[in-house]
XYZ file of C-alpha atoms in Angstrom:
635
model
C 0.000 0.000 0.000
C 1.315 3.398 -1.045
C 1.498 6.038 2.083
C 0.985 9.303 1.953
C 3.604 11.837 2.444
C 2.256 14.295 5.516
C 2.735 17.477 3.738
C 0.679 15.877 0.459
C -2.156 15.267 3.686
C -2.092 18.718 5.064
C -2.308 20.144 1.826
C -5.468 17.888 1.074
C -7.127 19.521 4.286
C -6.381 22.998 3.874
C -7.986 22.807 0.745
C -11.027 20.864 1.446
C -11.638 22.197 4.598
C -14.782 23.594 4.805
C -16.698 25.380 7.417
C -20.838 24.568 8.753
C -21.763 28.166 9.122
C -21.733 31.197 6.942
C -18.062 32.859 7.973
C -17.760 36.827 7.470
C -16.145 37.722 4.292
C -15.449 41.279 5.996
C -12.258 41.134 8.606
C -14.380 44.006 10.592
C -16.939 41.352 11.396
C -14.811 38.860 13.419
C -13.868 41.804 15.931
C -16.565 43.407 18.662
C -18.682 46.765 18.399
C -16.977 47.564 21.133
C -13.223 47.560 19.904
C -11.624 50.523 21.298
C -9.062 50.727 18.226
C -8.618 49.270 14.934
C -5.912 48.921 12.101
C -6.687 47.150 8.984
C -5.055 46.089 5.913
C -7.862 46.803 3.646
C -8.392 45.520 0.138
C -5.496 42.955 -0.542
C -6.439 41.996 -3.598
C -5.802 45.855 -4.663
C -3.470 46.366 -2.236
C -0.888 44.241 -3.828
C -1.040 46.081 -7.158
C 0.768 48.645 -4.785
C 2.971 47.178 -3.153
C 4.459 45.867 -6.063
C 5.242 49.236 -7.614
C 6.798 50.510 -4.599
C 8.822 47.652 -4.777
C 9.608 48.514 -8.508
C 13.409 48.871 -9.805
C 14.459 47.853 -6.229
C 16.392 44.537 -5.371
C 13.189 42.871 -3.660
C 11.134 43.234 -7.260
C 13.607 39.967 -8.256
C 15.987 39.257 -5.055
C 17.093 36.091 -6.380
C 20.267 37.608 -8.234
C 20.732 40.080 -5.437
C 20.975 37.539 -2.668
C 23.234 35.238 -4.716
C 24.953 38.722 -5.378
C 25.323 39.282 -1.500
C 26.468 35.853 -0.691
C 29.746 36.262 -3.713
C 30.463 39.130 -1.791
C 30.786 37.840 1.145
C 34.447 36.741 2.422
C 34.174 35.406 5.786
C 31.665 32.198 7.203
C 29.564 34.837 9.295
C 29.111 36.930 6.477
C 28.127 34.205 4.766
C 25.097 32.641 7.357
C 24.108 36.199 7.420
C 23.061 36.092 3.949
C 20.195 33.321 5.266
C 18.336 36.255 7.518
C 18.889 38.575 4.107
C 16.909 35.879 1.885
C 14.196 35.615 4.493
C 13.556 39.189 4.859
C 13.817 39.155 0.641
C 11.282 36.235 0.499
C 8.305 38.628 2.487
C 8.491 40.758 -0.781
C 8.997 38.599 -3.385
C 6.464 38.441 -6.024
C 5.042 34.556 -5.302
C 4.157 36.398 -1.461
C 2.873 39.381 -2.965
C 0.471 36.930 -5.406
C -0.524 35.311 -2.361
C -1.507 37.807 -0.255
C -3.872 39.751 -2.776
C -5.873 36.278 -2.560
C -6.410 37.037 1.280
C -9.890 38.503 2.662
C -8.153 40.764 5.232
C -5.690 41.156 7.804
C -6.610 43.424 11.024
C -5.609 44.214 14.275
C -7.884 45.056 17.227
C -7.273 46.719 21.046
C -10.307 45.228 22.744
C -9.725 46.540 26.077
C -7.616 46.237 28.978
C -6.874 43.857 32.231
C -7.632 44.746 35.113
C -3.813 45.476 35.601
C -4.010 47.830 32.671
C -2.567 45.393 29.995
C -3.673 46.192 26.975
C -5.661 43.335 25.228
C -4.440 42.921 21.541
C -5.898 40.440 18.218
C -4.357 39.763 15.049
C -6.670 38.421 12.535
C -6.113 36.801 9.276
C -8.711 35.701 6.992
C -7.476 33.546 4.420
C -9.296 33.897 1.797
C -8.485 32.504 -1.581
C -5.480 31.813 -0.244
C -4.650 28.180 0.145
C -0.786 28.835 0.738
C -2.208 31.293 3.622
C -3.936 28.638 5.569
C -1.181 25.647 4.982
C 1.489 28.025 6.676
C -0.725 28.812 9.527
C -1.795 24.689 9.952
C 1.997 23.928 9.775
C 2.598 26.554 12.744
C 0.485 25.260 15.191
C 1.314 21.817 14.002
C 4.990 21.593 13.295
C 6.840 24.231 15.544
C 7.873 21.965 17.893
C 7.001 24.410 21.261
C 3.502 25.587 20.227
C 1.102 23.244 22.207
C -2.777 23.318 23.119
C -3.824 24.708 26.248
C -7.629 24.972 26.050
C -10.159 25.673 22.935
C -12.229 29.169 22.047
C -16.008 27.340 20.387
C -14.358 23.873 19.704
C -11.653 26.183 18.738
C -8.222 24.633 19.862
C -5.893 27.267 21.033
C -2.078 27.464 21.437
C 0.536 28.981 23.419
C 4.259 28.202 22.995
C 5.511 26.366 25.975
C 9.169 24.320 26.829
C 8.963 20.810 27.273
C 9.787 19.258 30.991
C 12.142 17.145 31.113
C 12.966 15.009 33.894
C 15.663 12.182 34.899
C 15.286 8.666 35.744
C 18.240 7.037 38.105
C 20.194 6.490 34.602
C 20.233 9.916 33.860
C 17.960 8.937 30.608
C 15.758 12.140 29.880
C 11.795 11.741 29.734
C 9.443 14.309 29.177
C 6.822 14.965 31.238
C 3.349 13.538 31.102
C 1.433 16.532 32.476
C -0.468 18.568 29.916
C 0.633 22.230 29.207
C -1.644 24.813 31.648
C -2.982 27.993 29.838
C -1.561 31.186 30.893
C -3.417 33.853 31.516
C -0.983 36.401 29.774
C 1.563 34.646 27.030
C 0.621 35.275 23.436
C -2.107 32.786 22.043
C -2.570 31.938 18.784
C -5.720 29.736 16.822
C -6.590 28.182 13.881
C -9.798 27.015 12.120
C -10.190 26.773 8.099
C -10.713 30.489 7.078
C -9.252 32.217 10.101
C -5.733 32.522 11.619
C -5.708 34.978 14.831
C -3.118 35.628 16.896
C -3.531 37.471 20.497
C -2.104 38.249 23.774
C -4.053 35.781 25.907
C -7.055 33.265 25.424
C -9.374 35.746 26.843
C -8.409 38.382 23.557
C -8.908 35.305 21.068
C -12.357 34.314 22.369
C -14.642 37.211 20.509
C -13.047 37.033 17.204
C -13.162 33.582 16.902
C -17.223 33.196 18.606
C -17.821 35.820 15.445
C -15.898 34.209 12.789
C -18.315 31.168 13.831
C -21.430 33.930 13.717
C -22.073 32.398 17.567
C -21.632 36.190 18.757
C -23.201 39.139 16.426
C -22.239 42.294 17.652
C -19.812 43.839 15.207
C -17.601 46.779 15.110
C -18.111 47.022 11.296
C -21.979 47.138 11.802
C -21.707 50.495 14.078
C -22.404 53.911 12.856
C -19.255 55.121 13.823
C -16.714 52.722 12.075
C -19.692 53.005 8.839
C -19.333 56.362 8.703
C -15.536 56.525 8.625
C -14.896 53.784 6.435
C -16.780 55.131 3.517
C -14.749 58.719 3.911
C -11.090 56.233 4.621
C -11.398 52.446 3.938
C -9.479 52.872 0.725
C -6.656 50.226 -0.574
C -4.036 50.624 2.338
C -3.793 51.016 5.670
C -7.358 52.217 7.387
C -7.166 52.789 11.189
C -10.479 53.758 13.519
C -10.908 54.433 17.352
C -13.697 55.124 19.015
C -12.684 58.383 20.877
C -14.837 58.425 24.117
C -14.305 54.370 25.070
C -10.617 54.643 23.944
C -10.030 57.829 26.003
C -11.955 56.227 29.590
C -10.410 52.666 29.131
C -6.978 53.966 28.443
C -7.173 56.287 31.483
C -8.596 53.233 33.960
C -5.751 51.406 32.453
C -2.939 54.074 33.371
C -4.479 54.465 36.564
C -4.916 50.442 37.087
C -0.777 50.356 36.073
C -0.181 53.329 38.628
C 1.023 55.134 35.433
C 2.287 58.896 35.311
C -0.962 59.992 32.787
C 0.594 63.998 33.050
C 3.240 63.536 30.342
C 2.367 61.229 27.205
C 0.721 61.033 24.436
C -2.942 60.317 25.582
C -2.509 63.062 28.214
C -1.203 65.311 25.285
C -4.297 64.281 23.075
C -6.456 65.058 25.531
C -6.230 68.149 26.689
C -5.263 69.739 23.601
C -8.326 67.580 21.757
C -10.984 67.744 24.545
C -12.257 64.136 25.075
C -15.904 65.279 25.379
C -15.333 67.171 21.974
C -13.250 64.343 19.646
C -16.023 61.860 18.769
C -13.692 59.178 16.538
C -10.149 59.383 14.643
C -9.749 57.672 11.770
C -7.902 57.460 8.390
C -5.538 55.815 6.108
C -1.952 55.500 4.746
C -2.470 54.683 0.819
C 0.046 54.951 -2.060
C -1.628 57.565 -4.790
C -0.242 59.785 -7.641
C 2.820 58.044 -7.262
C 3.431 58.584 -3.808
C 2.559 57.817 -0.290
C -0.347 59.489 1.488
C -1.450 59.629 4.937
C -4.224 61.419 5.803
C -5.769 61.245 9.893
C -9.258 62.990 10.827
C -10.695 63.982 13.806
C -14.492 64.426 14.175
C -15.672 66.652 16.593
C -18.670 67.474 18.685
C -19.332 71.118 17.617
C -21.543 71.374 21.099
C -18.371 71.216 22.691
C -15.150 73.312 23.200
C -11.256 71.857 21.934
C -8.761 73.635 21.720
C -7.354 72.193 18.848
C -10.381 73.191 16.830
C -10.386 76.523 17.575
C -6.629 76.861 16.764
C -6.486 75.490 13.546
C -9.379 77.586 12.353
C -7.491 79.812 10.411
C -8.130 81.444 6.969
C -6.390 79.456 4.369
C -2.565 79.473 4.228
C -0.865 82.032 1.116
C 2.009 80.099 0.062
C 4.186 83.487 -0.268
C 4.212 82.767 3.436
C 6.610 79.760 3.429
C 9.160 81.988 1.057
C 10.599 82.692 4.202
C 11.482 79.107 5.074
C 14.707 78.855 3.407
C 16.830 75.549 2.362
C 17.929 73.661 4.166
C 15.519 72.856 6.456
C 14.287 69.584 7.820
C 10.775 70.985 8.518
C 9.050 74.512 8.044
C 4.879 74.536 7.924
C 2.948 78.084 8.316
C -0.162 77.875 10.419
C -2.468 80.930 10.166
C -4.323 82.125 13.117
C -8.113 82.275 13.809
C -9.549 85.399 13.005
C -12.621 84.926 15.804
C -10.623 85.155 19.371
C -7.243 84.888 17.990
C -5.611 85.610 21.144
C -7.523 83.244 23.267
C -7.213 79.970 20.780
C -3.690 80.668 20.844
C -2.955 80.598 24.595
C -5.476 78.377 24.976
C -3.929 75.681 22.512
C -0.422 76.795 23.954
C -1.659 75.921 27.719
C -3.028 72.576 26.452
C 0.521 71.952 24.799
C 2.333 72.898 27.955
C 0.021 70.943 30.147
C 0.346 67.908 28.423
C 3.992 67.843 28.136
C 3.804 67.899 32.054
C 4.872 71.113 32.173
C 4.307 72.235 36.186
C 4.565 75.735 36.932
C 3.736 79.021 35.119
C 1.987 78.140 31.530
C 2.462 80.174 28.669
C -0.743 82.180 29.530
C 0.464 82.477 32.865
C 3.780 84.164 31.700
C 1.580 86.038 29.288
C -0.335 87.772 32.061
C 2.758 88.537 33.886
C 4.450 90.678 31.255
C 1.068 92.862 30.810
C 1.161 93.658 33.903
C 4.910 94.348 35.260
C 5.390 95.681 32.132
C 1.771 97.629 30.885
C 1.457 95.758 27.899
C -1.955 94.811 26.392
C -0.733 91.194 24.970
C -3.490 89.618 23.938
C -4.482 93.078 21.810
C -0.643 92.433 19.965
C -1.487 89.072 19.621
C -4.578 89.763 17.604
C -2.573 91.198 15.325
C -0.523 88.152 14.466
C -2.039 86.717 11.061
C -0.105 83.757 10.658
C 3.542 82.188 12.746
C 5.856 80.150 9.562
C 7.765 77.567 12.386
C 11.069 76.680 10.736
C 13.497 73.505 12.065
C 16.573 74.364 10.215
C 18.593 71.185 8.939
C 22.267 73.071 10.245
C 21.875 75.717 11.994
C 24.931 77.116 13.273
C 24.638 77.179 17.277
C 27.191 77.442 20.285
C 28.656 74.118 22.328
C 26.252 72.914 23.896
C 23.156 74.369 23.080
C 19.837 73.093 22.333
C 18.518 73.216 18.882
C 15.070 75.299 18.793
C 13.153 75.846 15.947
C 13.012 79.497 14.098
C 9.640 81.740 14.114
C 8.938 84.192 11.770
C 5.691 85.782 12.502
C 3.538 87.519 10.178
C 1.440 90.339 11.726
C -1.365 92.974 10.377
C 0.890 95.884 9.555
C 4.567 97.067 10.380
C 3.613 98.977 13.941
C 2.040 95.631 15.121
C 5.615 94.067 14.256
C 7.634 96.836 15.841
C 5.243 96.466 19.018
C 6.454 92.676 18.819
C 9.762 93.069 18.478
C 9.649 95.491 21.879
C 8.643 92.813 23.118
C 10.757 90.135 23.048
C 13.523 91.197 25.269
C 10.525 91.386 28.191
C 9.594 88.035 27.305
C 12.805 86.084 27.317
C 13.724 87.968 30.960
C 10.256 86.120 31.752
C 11.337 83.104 30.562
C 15.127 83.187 31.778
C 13.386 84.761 35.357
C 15.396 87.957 35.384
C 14.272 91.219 37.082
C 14.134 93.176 33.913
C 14.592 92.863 30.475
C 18.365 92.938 29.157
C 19.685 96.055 26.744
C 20.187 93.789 23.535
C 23.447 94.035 21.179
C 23.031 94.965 17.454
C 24.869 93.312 14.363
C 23.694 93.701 10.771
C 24.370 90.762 8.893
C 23.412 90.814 4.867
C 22.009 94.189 5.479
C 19.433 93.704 7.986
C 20.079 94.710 11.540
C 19.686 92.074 13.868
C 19.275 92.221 17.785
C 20.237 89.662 20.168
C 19.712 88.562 23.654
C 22.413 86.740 25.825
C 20.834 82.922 26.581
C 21.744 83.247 30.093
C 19.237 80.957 32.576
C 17.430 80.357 29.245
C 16.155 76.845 29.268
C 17.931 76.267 25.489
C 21.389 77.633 26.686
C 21.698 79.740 23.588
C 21.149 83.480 23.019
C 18.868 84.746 20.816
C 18.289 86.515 18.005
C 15.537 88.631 16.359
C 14.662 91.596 13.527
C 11.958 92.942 11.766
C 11.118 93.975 8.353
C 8.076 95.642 7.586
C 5.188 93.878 9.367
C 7.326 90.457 9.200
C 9.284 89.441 12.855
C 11.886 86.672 12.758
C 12.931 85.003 15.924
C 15.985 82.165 16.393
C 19.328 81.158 17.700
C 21.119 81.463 14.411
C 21.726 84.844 13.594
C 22.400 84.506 9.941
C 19.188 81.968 9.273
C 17.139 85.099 11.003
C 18.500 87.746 8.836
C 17.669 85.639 6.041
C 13.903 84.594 6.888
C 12.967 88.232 6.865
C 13.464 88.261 2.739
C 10.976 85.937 1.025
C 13.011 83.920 -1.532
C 10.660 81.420 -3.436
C 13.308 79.796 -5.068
C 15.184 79.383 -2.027
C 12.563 78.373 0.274
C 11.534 74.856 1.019
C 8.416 74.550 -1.125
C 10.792 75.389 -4.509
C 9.283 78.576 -6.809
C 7.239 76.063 -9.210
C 6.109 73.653 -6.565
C 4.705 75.563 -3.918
C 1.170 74.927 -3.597
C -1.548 75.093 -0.949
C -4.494 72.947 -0.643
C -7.733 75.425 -0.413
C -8.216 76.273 2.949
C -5.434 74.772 4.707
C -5.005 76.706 7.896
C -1.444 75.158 8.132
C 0.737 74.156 5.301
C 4.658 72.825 5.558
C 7.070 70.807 3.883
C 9.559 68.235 5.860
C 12.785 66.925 4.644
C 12.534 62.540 5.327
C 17.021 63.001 5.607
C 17.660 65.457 7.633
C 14.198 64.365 9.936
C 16.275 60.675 9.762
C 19.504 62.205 10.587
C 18.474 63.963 13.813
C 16.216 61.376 15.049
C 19.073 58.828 14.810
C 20.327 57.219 17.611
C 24.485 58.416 17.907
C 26.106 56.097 20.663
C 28.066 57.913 23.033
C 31.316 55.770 22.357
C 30.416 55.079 18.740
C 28.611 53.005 16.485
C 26.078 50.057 17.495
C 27.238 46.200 17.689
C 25.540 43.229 18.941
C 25.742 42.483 22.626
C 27.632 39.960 24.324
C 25.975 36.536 24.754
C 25.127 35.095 28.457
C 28.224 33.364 29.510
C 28.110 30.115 28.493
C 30.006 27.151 30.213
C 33.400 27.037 29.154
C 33.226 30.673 27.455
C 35.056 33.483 28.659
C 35.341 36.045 26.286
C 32.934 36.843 23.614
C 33.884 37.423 20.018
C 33.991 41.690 18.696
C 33.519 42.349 15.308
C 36.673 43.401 13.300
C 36.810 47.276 13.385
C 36.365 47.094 9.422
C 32.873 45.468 9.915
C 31.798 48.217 12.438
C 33.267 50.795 9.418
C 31.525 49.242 7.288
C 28.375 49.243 9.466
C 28.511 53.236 10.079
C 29.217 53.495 6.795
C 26.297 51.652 5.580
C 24.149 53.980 7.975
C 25.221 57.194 6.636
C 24.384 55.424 3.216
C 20.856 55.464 4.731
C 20.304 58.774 5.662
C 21.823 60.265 2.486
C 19.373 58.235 0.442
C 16.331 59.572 2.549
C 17.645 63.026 1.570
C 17.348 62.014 -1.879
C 13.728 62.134 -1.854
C 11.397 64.803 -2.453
C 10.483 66.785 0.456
C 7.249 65.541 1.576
C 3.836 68.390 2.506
C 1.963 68.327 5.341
C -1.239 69.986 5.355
C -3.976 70.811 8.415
C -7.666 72.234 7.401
C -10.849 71.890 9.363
C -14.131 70.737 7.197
C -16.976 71.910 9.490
C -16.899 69.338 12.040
C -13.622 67.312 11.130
C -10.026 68.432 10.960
C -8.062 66.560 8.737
C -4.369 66.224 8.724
C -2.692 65.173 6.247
C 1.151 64.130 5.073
C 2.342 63.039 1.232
C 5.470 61.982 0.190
C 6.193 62.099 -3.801
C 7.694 59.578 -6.352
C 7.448 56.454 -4.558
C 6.886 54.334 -6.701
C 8.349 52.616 -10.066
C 11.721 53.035 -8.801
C 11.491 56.295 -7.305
C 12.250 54.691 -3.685
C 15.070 51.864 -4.781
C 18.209 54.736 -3.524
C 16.570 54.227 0.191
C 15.580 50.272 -0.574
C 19.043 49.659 -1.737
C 20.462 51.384 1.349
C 18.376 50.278 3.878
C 18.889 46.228 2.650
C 22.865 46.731 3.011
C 22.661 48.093 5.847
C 20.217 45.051 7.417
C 23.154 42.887 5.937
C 25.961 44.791 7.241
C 24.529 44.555 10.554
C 23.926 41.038 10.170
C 27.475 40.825 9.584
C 27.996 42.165 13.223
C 26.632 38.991 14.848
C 28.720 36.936 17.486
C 28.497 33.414 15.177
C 27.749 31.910 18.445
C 25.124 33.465 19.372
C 21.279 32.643 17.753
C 20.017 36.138 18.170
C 21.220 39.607 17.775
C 21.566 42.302 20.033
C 22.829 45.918 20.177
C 25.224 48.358 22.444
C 28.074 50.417 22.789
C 30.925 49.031 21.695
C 33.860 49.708 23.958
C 35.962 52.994 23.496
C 38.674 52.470 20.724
């Protein structure tokens, strides 16, 4: 009698498998109405289309020649194994995976809540679709890896968590393994399996309403409430969609922080809420989708006009003139213009500035608080000179020339109602910056004219960004910074000059802020630079017998910073990308693009970015399994 091979079996099944109930073709089905946030892949079958022209002209399009390339290069063994983790990452974008996932019916995740410890509760979910290949590779993991085990079932639904064997010794020393079945625990990540539906999760209890809908035993769906409807036909596109219901997110997340004894005065929720108002924000949703060639992201907040948010009211502005942004010159790594509301100008702008302040964790004397101070030590109506600001262009120059030690601010160059409004302005910044610096009274400043414009500056004694600074007017324009040349330059508009280009600069209708950012010099200053020098794995735990652990050559670690820099000069090869803010009624969208992605357009950072994974690679201890990353000692 002929046997069958097991693979030729599990093939057989995950193609015949069929399922007794009508199983939800839409991925937002399987997760509950309740689901505090959501990110989906949406669309696969469109989706892939995409990917594969972002992947266009770059080494992953066809990465059989590249690896085999890689691997002729290589000269030592280590190099060489490396070139294994190269061809895996290669494999995720190779053309056979992209074929296969365009056959799948949708990949989400969920947040579904929190434990009562304030751990957040997290599902994966993969329908499979058309996708046979899909549901073979997740049968083989929870059948093959030899660690994943069941520890209890979800609606006949076996689930699995990984879990050591236990082994124990007889009086010959032989090794047995254990007879006791593996115990479930409450917080491990869990992963399931039936015909149709792969989900992965980070307990039992986070499995158990997908998998009750994906068997239509439970109903309740978030795609079936008027909330996730409503922003899914404005954002469900081809891409990335994401949703969150604003109220539930905002009151679980703050019983969670509370539940973990968490600091809720200085992150990101804090931030979000008191610059958003929680009673005001109603949902957030959008997308990240590749159009025109490039890569879009667009986020919108819906708001309760009933209620007050500061955010609202500050970006309420008339719509941005792009003659404003001639003052932003090259380079910079980011310059937007924001105009200011023309209804209570001086009160949405404190206001929003207070909310900033207060959810940084700020303590002490807010901006409005400083505000009121200078009026009255120093008889100054502030809020009437603020009412006379039109629009602030914020500038984050890409080199600005600053003294040892300082900390890099960004530049302002504020555009006011006529030229007395600016000269009452520039009065009075030396009276703010004592306020700031908490001097008695407000410093004489110096005068150099640089390029023909007189500039004024202020030493940065007790200031918090140990720099002095520097300031002058033209006309009914005010420029404010720490490098005196950049500030003598801003007050000139120079379209050609600026970052928005003289043929490219643009504004969407009725942006009330509008900006450009450079992806380099954003990647340069948000690298990580190692105090003794570049990054290399970490030693192993000692092992018995080892005493020493094995450094990579000091040409490898070269090679590896050299390979970085390679990275961040290829980022600065792209176009700079926009970034746009506008309220519609009762939604403010915001909104990023970055150009010429596609058909080749991002192979410089593709190319960069997969020899620098392999140069890294390169770095690993060969007798060590995994890599990790720290100082290396001082040379």
């Amino acid at each position: 009698m002929t046997r069958l091979h097991p693979l030729a079996v599990a093939v057989c099944v995950a193609l015949s498998g069929a399922t007794a109930f009508a199983a939800p073709v839409d991925v937002a089905d399987v997760f509950p109405a309740n689901t505090l946030a959501y990110v989906e892949l949406h669309n696969p079958a469109e989706l892939g289309p995409q990917v594969a022209a972002v992947l266009k002209g770059t080494p992953l399009q066809d990465s059989v020649p590249f690896i085999h390339g890689k691997k002729d290069e290589a000269k030592t063994l280590p190099e060489l194994r490396a070139k294994e983790d190269l061809a895996a990452l290669a494999l995720f974008a190779s053309p056979e995976v992209v074929a296969e996932f365009r056959k799948l019916g949708g990949v989400a995740v969920g947040l579904l809540g929190f434990t009562e410890r304030g751990e957040p509760e997290f599902a994966l979910a993969v329908l499979t679709g058309d996708s046979a290949a899909a549901g073979l590779a997740a049968r083989a993991f929870v059948t093959a890896t030899p660690n994943v085990r069941t520890v209890g079932e979800v609606s006949k639904v076996p689930v699995f968590q990984r879990r050591q064997p236990v082994v124990t010794y007889d009086m010959n020393g032989t090794p047995k393994l254990s007879g006791e079945k593996p115990k479930e625990e409450p917080r491990d990540l869990t992963y399931a399996y039936t015909p149709g539906l792969f989900v992965v999760g980070t307990s039992k209890a986070a499995l158990a309403p997908v998998i009750k809908r994906f068997r239509a035993e439970e109903k309740d769906a978030l795609g079936a409430t008027a909330g996730f409807k409503e922003a899914a036909a404005e954002y469900r596109k081809p891409g990335l969609f994401f949703y969150a219901a604003a109220p539930g997110f905002f009151a679980a997340a703050s019983v969670a922080d509370r539940a973990r004894g968490a600091d809720t005065g200085a992150d990101l929720l804090a931030w979000l809420k008191l610059t958003t108002n929680p009673k005001a924000l109603k949902s957030i949703a959008g997308n990240a989708r590749v159009r025109d060639g490039g890569l879009s992201l667009v986020a919108g907040g819906r708001f309760d006009p009933a209620e007050k948010s500061p955010l609202v009211d500050f970006f309420s502005g008339p719509g941005v003139k792009v003659e404003a942004l001639h003052h932003a010159r090259k380079p910079a790594a980011f310059a937007a213009t924001m105009t200011l509301p023309e209804k209570d100008r001086a009160a949405a702008l404190i206001g929003f500035l207070d909310a900033l302040a207060k959810g940084a964790g700020q303590l002490g004397r807010l901006p409005g608080d400083i505000a009121k101070d200078i009026g009255v030590k120093h008889k100054v109506a502030v809020n009437d000179l603020l009412a006379k600001v039109n629009a602030v262009t914020v500038v984050v120059p890409a080199k600005p020339d600053l003294p040892k030690g300082a900390t890099p601010v960004p530049m302002f160059v504020i555009h006011t109602a006529d030229a007395s409004a600016a000269a009452a302005l520039e009065d009075l910044v030396p009276k703010l910056i004592a306020e700031i610096a908490g001097e008695p009274a407000p410093a004489q400043p110096s005068t150099e004219t640089v390029g023909g414009v007189q500039v004024r500056s202020l030493a940065g004694t007790g200031l918090p960004w140990r720099a002095a600074v520097h300031y002058a007017r033209k006309d009914a324009v005010l420029a404010w910074g720490l490098d005196r040349k950049l500030v003598a330059a801003a007050l000139t508009p120079d379209a050609a000059g600026s970052v928005v280009g003289e043929k490219g600069g643009t504004v969407p209708p009725g942006a009330a802020l509008a900006g450009a950012f450079d992806l380099g010099a954003l990647v340069g200053a948000l690298g990580e630079k190692p105090a003794n020098g570049p990054i290399r794995p970490a030693p192993p735990a000692p092992a018995p017998g080892t005493v020493t652990e094995l450094i990579p050559p000091d040409v490898l670690l070269k090679d590896a910073d050299k390979a970085r820099a390679a990275l961040t000069a290829a980022f600065g090869q792209l176009p700079p990308a926009a970034v746009t803010v506008r309220r519609d009624r009762d939604r403010l969208l915001f909104e990023v693009f970055q150009p010429k992605i596609t058909d080749g357009g991002l192979k410089p950072v593709v190319d960069a970015w997969l020899d620098l994974f392999d140069k890294e690679l390169s770095l690993r201890d060969p007798s060590r399994s995994a890599p990790g990353f720290l100082p290396p000692p001082e040379r």
